[in-house]
Coordinates of C-alpha atoms and ligand atoms in Angstrom, one line a residue:
X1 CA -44.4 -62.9 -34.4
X2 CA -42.4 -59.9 -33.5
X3 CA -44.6 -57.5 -31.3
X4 CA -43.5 -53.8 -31.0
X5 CA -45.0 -51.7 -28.1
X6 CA -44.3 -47.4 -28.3
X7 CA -45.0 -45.1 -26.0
X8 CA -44.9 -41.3 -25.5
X9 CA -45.2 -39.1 -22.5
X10 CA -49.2 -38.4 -21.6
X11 CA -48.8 -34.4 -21.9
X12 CA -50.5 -32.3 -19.5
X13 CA -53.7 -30.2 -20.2
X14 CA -52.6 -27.2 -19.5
X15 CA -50.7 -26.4 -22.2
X16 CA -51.2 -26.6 -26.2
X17 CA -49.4 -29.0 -28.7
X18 CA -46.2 -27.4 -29.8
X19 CA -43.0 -28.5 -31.7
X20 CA -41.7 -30.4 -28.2
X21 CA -45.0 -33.0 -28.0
X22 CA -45.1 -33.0 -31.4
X23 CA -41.8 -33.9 -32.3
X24 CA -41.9 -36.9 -29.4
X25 CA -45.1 -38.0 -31.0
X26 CA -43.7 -37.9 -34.5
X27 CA -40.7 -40.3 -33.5
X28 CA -43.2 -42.7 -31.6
X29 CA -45.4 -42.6 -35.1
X30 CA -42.6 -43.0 -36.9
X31 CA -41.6 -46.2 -34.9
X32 CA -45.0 -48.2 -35.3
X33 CA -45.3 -47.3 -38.7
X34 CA -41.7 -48.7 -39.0
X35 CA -42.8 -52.3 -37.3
X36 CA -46.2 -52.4 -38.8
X37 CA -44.7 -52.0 -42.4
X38 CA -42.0 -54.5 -41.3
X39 CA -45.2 -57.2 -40.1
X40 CA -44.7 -56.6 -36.3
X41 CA -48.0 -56.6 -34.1
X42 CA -47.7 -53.3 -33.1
X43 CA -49.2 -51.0 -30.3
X44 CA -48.5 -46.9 -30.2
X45 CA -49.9 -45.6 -27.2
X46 CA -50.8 -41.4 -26.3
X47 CA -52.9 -39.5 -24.1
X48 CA -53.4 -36.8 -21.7
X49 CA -52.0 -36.1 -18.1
X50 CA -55.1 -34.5 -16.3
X51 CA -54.9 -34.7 -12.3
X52 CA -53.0 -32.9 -9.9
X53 CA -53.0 -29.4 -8.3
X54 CA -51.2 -27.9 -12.0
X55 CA -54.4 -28.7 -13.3
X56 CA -56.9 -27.5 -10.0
X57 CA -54.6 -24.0 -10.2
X58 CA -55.4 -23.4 -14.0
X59 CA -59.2 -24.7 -13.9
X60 CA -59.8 -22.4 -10.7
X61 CA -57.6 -19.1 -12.6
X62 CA -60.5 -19.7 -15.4
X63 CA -63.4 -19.9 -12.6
X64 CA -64.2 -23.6 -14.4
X65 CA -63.6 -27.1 -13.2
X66 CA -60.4 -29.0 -13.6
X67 CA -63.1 -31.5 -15.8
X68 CA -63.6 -29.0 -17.9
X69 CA -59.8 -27.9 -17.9
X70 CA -59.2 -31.9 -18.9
X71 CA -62.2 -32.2 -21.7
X72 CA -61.0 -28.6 -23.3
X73 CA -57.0 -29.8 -23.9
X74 CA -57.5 -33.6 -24.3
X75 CA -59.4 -32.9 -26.7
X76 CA -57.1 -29.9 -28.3
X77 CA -54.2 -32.6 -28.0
X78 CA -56.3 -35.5 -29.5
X79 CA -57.8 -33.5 -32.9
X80 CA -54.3 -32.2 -33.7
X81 CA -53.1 -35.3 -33.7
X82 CA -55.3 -36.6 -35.4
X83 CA -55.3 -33.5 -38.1
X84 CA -51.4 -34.7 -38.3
X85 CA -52.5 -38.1 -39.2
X86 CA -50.8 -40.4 -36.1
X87 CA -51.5 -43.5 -36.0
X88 CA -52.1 -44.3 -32.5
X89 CA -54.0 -47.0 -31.7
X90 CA -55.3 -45.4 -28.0
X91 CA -55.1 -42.2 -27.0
X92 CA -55.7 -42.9 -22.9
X93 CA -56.9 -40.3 -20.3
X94 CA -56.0 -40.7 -16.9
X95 CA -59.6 -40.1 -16.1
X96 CA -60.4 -42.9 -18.3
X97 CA -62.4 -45.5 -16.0
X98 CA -60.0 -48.6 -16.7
X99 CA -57.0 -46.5 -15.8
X100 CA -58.5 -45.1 -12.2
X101 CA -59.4 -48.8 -11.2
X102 CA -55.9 -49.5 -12.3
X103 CA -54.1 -47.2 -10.3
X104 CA -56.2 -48.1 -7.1
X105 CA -55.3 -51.8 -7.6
X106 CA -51.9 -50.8 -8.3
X107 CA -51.7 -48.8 -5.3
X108 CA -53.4 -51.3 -3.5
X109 CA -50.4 -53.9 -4.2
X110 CA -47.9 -51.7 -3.6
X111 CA -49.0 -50.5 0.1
X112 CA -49.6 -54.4 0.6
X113 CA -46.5 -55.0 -0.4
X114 CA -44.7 -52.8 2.3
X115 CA -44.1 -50.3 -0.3
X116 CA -46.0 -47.4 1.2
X117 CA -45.5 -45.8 4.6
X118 CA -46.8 -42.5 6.1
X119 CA -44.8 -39.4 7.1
X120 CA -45.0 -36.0 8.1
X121 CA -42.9 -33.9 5.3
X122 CA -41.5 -30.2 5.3
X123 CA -40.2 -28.4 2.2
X124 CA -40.5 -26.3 -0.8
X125 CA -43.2 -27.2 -3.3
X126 CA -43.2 -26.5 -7.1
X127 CA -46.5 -26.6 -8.4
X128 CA -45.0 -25.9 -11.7
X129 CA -42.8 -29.3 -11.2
X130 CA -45.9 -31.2 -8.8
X131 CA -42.9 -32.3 -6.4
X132 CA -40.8 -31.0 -3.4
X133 CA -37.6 -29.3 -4.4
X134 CA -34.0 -30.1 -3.2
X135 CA -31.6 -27.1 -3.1
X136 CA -30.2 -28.4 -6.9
X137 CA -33.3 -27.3 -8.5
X138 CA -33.0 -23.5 -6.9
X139 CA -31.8 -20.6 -8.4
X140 CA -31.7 -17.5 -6.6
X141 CA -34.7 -18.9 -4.8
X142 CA -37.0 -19.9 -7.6
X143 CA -37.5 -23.3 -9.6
X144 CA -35.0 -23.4 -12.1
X145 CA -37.4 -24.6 -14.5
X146 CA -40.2 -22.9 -14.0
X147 CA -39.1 -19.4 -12.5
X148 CA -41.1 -19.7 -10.1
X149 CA -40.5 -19.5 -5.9
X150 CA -42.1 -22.6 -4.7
X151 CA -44.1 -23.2 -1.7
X152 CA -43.1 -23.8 1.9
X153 CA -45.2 -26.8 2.8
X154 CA -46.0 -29.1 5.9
X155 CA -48.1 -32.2 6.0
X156 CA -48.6 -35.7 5.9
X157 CA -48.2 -38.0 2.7
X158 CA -47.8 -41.4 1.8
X159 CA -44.3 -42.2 0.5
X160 CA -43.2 -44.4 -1.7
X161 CA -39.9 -46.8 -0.6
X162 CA -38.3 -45.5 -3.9
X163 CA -34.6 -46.1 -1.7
X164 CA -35.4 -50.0 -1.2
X165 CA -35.2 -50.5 -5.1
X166 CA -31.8 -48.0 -5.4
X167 CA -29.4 -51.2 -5.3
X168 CA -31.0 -53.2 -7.1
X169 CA -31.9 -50.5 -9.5
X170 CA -28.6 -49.5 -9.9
X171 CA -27.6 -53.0 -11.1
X172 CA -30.2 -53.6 -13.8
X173 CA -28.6 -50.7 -15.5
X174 CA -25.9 -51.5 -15.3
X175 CA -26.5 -55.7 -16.2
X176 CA -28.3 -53.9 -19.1
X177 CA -26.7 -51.4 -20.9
X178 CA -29.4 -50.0 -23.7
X179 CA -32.1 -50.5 -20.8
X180 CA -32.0 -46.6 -20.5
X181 CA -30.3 -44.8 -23.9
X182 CA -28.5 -42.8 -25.6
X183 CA -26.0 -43.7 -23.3
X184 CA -25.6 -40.1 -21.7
X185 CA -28.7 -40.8 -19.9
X186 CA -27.7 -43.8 -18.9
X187 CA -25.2 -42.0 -17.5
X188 CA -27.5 -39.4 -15.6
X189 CA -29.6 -42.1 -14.3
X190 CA -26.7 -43.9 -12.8
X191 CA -25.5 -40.9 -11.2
X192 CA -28.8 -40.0 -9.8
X193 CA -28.7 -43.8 -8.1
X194 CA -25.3 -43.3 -6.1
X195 CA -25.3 -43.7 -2.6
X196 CA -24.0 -40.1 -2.1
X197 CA -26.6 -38.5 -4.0
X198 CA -29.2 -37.8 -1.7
X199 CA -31.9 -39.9 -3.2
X200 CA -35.4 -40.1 -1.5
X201 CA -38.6 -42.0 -1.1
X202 CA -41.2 -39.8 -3.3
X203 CA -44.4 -39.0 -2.0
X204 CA -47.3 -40.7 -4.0
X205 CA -50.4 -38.8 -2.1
X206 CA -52.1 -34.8 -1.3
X207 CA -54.3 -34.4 1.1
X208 CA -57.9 -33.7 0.2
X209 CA -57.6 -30.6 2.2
X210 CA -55.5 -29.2 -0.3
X211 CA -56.1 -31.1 -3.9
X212 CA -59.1 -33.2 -4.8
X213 CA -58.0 -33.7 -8.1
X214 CA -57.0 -37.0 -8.2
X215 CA -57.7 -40.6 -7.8
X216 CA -58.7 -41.5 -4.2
X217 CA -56.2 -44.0 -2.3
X218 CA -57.9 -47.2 -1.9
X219 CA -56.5 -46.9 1.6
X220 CA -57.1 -43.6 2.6
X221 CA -60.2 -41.8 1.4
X222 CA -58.5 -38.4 3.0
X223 CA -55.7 -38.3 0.2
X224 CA -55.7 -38.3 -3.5
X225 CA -52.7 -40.1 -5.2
X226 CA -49.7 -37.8 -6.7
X227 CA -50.1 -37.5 -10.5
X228 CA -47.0 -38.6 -11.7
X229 CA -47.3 -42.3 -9.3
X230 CA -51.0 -41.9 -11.7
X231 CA -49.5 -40.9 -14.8
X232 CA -47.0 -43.8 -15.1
X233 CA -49.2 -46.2 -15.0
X234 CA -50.7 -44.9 -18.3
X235 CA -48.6 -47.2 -19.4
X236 CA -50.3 -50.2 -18.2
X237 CA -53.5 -49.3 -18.9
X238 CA -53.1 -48.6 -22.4
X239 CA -52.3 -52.4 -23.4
X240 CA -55.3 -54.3 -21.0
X241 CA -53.7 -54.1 -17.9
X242 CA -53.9 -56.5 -15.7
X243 CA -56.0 -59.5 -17.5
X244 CA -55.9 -58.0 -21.5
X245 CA -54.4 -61.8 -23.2
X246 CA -51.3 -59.9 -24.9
X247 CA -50.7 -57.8 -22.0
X248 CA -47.5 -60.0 -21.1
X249 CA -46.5 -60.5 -25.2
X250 CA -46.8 -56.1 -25.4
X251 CA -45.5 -55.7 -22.0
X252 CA -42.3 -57.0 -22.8
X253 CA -41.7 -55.3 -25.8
X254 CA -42.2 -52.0 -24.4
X255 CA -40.3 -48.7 -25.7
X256 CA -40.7 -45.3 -24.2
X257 CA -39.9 -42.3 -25.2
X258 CA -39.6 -39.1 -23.4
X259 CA -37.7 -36.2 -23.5
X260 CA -34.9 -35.3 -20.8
X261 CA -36.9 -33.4 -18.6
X262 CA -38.5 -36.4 -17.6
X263 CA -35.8 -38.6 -17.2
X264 CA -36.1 -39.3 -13.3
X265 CA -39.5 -39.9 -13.3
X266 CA -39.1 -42.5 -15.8
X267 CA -35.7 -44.3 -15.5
X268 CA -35.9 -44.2 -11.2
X269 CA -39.6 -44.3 -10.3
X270 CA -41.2 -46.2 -12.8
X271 CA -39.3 -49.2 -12.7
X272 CA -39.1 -49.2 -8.9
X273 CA -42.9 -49.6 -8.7
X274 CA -43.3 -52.0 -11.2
X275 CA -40.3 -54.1 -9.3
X276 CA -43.0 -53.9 -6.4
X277 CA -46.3 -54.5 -8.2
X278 CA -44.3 -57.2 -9.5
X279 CA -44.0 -56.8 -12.9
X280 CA -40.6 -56.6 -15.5
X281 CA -39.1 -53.5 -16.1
X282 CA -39.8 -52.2 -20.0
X283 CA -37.6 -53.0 -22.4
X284 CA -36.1 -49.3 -23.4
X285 CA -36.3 -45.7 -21.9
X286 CA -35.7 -43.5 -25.2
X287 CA -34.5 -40.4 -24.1
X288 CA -34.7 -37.2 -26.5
X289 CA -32.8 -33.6 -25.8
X290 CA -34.9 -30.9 -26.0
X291 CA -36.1 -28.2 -28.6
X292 CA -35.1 -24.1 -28.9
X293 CA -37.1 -22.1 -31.1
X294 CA -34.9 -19.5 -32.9
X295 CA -32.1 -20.1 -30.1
X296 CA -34.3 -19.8 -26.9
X297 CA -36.2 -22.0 -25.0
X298 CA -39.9 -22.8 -25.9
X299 CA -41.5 -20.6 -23.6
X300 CA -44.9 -19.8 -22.8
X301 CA -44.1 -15.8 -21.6
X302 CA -42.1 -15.9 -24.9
X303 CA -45.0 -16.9 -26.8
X304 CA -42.8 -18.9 -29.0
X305 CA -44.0 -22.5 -29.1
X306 CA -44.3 -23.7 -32.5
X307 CA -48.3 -24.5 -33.6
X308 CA -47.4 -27.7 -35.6
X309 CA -50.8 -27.4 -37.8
X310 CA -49.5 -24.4 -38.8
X311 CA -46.3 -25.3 -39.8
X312 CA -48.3 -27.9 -41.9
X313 CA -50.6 -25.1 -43.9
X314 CA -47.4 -23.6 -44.4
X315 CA -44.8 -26.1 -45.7
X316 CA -46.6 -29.4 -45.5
X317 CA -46.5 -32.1 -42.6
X318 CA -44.0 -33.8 -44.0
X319 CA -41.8 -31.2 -44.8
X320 CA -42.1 -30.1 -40.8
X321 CA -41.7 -33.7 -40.2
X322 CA -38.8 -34.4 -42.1
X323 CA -36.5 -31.6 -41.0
X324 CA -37.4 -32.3 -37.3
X325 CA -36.4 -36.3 -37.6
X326 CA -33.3 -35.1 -40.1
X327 CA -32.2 -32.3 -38.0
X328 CA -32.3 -33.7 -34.5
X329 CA -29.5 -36.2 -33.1
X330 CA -31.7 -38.2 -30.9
X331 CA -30.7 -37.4 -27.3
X332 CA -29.0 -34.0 -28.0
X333 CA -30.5 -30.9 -27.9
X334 CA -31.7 -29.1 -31.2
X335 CA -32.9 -25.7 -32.2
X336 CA -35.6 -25.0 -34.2
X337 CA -36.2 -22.1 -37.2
X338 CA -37.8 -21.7 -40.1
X339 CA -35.0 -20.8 -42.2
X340 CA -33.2 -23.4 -42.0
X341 CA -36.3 -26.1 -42.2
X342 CA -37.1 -24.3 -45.8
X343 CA -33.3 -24.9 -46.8
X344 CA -33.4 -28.3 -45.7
X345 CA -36.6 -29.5 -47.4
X346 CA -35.3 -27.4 -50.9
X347 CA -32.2 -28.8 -50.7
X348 CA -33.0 -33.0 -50.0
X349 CA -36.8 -32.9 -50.9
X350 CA -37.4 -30.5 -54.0
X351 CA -34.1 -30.2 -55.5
X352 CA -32.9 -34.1 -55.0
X353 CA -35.7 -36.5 -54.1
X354 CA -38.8 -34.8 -55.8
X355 CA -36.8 -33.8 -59.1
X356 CA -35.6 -37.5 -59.2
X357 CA -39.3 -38.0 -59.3
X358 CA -40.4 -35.4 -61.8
X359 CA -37.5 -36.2 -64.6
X360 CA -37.8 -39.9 -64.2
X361 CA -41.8 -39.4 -65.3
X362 CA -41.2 -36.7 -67.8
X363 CA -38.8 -38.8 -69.4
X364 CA -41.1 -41.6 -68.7
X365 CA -44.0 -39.9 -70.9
X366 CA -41.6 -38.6 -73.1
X367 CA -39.2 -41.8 -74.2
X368 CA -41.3 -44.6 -73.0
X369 CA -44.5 -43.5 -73.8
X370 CA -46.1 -43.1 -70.5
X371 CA -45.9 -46.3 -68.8
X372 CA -42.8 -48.0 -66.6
X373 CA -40.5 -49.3 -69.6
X374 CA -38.7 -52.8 -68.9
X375 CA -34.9 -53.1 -67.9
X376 CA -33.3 -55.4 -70.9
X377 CA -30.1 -54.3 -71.2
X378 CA -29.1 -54.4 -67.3
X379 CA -25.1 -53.6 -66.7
X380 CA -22.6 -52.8 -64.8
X381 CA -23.9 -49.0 -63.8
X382 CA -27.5 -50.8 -62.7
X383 CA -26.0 -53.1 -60.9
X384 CA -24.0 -50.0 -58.6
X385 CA -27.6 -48.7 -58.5
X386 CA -29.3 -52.1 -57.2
X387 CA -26.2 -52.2 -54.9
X388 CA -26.9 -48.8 -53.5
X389 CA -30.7 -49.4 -52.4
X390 CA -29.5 -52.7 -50.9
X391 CA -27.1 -50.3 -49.1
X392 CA -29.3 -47.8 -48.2
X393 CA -32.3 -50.5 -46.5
X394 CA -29.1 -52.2 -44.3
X395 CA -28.4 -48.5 -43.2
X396 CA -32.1 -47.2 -42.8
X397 CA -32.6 -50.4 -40.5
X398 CA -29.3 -50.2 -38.5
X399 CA -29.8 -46.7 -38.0
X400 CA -33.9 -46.7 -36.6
X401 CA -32.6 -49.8 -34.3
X402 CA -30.7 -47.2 -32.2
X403 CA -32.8 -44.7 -33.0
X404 CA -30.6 -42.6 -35.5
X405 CA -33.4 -41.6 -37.4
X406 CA -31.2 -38.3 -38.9
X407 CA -28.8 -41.0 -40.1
X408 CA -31.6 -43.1 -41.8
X409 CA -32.9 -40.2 -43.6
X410 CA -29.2 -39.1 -44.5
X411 CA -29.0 -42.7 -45.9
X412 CA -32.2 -42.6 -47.9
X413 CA -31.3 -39.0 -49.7
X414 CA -27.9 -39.9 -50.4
X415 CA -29.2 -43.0 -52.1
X416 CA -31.3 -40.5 -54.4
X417 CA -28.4 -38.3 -54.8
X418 CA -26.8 -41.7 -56.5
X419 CA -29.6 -42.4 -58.7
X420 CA -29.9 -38.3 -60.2
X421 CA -25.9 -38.9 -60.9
X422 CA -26.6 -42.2 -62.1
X423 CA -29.2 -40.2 -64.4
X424 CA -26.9 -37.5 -65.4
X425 CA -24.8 -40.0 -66.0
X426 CA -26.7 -42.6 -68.5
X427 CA -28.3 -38.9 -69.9
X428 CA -31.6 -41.1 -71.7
X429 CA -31.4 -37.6 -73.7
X430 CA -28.9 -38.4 -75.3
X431 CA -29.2 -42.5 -75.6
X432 CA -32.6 -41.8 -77.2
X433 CA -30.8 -40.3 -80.3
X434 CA -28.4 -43.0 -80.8
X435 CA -28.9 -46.2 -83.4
X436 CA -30.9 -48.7 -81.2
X437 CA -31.1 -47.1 -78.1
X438 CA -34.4 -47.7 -76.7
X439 CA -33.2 -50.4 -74.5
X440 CA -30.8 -48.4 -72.5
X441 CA -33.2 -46.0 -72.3
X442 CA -35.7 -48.1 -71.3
X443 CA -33.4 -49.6 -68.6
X444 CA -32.1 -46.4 -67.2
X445 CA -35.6 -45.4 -66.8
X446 CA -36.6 -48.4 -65.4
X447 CA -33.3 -48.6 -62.9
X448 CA -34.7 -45.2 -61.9
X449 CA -38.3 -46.2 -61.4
X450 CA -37.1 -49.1 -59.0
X451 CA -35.3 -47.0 -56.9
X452 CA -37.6 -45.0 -56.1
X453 CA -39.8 -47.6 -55.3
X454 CA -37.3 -48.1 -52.5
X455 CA -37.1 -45.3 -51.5
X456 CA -41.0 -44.5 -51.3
X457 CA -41.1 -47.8 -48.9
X458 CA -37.6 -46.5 -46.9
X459 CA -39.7 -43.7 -46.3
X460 CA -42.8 -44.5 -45.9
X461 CA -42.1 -44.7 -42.1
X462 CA -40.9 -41.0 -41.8
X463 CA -43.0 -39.6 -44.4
X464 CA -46.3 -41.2 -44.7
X465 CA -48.0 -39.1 -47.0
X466 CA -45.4 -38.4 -49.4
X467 CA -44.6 -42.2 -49.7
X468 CA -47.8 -43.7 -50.8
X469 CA -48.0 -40.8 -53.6
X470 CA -44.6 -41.5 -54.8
X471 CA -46.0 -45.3 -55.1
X472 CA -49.2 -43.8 -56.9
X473 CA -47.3 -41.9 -59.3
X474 CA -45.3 -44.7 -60.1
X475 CA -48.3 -46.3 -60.9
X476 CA -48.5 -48.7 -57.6
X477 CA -50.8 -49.1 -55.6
X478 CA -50.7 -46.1 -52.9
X479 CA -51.4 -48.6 -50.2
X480 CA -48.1 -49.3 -48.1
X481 CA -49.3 -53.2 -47.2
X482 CA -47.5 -54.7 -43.7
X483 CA -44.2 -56.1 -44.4
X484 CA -43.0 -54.0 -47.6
X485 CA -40.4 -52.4 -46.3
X486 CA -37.7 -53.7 -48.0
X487 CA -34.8 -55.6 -46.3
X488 CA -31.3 -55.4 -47.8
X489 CA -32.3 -59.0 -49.7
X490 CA -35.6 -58.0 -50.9
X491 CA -36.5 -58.4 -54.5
X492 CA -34.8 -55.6 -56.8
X493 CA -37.3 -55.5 -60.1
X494 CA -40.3 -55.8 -58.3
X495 CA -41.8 -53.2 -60.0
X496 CA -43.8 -54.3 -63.1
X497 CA -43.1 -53.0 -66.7
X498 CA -46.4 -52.0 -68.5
X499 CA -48.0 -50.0 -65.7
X500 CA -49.2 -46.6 -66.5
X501 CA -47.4 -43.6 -64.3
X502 CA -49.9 -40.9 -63.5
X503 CA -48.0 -38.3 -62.7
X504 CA -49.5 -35.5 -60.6
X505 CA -48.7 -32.2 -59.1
X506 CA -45.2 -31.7 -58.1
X507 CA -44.5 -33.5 -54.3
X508 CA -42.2 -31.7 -52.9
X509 CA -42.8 -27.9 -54.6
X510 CA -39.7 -25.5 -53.9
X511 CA -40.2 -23.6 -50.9
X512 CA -40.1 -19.8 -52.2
X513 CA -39.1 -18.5 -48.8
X514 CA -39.9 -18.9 -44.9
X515 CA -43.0 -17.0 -43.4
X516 CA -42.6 -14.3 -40.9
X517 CA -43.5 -15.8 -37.8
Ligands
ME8_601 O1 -44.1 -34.0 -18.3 N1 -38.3 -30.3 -26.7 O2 -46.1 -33.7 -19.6 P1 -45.6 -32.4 -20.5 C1 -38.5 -31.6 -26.9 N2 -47.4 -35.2 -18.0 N3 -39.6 -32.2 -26.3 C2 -40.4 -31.5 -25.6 C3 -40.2 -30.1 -25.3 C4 -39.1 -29.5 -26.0 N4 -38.8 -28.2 -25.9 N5 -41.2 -29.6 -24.6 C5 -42.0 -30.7 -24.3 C6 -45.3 -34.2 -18.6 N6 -41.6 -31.8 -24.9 C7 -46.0 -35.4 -17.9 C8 -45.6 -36.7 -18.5 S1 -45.6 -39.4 -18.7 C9 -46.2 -40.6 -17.7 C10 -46.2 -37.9 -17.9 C11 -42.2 -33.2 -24.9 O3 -46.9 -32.0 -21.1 C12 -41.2 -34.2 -24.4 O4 -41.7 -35.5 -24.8 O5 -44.9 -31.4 -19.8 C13 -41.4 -34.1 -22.9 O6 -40.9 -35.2 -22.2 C14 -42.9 -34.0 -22.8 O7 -43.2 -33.1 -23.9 C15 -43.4 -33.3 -21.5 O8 -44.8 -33.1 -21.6

């Protein structure tokens, strides 16, 4: 059995879901939807980031408790999604229970192992960033990401011996060359591991004195431990860490996906300390550029982060959802507006895919009396048409493999682009009125009706509630069961002649115009 494990980033509680979560949590979705409908044992995993002193500053700017801080936005993040129908199987908190015992006995094994020393440290701190700045991440003084001047600060933490692991780090990635992808931040990761770069041991611990929120050190009550040695773990917890029985089976299988900003963290840190605990590294680090909104960044001064549920009252979820996975190149930046997401769902959704849908049912009431007709006079143009959904599944499963999921969906609405030609083409109009035409009528319509049966399950991945109505209106079952997504072998004809359509309001409506934001 073929187990698939996803993961995206926990997101911090001090901010709301926009467009940039949403869209990481849209391609994780996408993913174990993918491998459950292809029979894989699948595990998608989300949550919250709630400790550190980002946290403490906003709960004590509200006069409230960083608890209440943590209940507040979990929560936030955990309805939305939910509202946008992901289909996570754990949403973890780092204040869960089983994750603070795990990072103690993690933290415990690492300091046994030699891992952890303590050591007096001077610098700048970001709060913004939770870390000690070097001089690359000034600008005129101030964080470069979060325009902010950070803190001169003195005092003693624990470090973590991030420097033992830079050798041997350096030649995983290199022994494996998708470990960390697309390849440019492969790259970035390299670079950050060359022996002229100035890497350092991290500190994993704050002083009580200055942060309490945080999970103790199982060695020293006086400190908390950072949040991002906490956060990682996440990871662990959410499968059943240490004793779960498939922990090992999931473990190995593992894919995480992050954006760029959290590319260090992730690719240097993370598979340092499991080296130490002892564990293998994951299997993939899938690394994501970021979002612009109307050509600037997402800002929260800007007020211009995009409130996914209402992008769904608007145009839909799986409108939203479609332009993002369609427009993005994974691992390169992308900018975000609401122009051109109404062109792009009128142009491949209404005007290609959804009429495809609406004449192949009106012409199925019309010439075939309602219900899917049967192919008997199958030839040469059906045969291009079976050819092309064969095409189209070899494409869709090359192209979510590397994580080209805007060349999967190109594949899928060129595919339907075929079949409406391949209509225009056979015109059932116009075989109706000829001497003995009902067959090729019926078997244009029915070539028709099969394709989109493809193409409902090719999309069922990316567009989960548009898919199972396509099925219904075909008159399928709206369920999409484990392992129907169609390989490029997989039965053409599978649809049954004799089944009523019921054909229902129009899927993918034309989208008059874009909303004033
Ligand atoms: O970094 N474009 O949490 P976070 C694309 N808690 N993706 C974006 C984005 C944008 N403009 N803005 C945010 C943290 N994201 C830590 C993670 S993991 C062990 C701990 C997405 O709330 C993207 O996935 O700042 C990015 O990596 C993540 O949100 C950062 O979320």
């Amino acid at each position: 059995m073929n187990r698939f494990y996803v993961t995206t980033p926990i997101y911090y509680v001090n901010d709301v879901p926009h467009i940039g979560h949403c869209f990481t949590t849209i391609v994780a979705d996408t993913l174990a939807r993918y491998h459950r409908l292809a029979g894989d044992e699948t595990f998608f995993l989300t949550g919250t980031d709630e400790h550190g002193e980002k946290i403490a500053e906003a709960a004590a700017l509200r006069d409230t408790t960083p608890q209440a801080v943590a209940d507040e936005y979990s929560q936030r993040f955990r309805a939305t999604w939910e509202a946008l129908g992901f289909s996570f199987d754990r949403f973890i908190r780092t204040t869960d229970p089983d994750h603070v015992r795990n990072v103690q006995a993690v933290l415990t094994r690492v300091h046994e192992a030699g891992d952890i020393d303590f050591r007096e440290y001077e610098g700048l701190y970001c709060v913004g960033c939770e870390r000690f700045l070097t001089d690359r991440d000034l600008v005129d003084g101030r964080c470069a990401d979060h325009e902010r001047a950070p803190e001169p600060r003195r005092e003693g933490n624990y470090f973590f011996r991030l420097t033992r692991y830079r050798e041997w780090l350096a030649e995983y990635i290199r022994a494996h060359p998708d470990f960390i992808r697309p390849e440019r931040y492969r790259n970035e990761a390299l670079a950050m591991l060359r022996e002229d770069s100035g890497l350092e041991d991290f500190s994993i611990s704050r002083p009580k004195s200055r942060v309490t929120w945080g999970i103790e050190l199982p060695f020293d009550p006086d400190h908390v431990c950072y949040v991002w040695f906490d956060a990682l773990i996440n990871y662990l917890t959410g499968i059943g860490y240490p004793d779960a029985p498939d922990f090992d089976a999931l473990w190995g299988a593992t894919q995480h996906v992050i954006a760029k900003d959290i590319l260090k963290q992730h690719a240097l840190f993370w598979p340092a300390m499991l080296r130490s605990m002892g564990l293998p590294p994951f299997r993939h680090l899938n690394v994501h550029g970021y979002w612009s909104v109307d050509g600037r960044k997402i800002s929260k001064s800007l007020g211009n982060a995009v409130d996914p549920l209402l992008m769904r009252e608007r145009y839909g979820f799986d409108a939203f959802r479609y332009f993002l996975l369609r427009e993005m190149v994974f691992g390169v930046d992308a900018n975000f507006t609401e122009e051109a997401l109404v062109t792009r769902a009128n142009a491949d959704l209404a005007n290609n895919l959804g009429n495809l849908l609406n004449r192949t049912l009106n012409m199925t009431e019309r010439f075939a009396g309602g219900a899917v007709p049967s192919a008997v006079a199958v030839g040469a143009p059906e045969a291009e048409v079976e050819a092309g959904a064969r095409r189209a599944a070899t494409a869709v499963h090359g192209a979510v493999a590397e994580f080209k999921f805007h060349d999967a969906l190109a594949a899928i609405v060129a595919f339907a682009s075929d079949v409406n030609r391949y209509l225009d083409a056979r015109a059932p109009w116009k075989q109706a009125k000829r001497e003995g035409g009902t067959a090729a009528v019926h078997t244009t319509l029915y070539t028709a009706a099969e394709s989109l049966r493809w193409i409902a399950l090719l999309l069922a991945p990316f567009l989960p509630e548009a898919a199972p109505r396509i099925l219904a209106q075909l008159g399928l079952a709206a369920s999409v069961a484990p392992g129907s997504l169609p390989r490029e072998d997989a039965r053409w004809g599978a649809l049954a002649a004799g089944a009523p359509i019921a054909r229902g309001a129009p899927l993918f409506p034309r989208i008059e115009r874009a909303d004033p934001r």
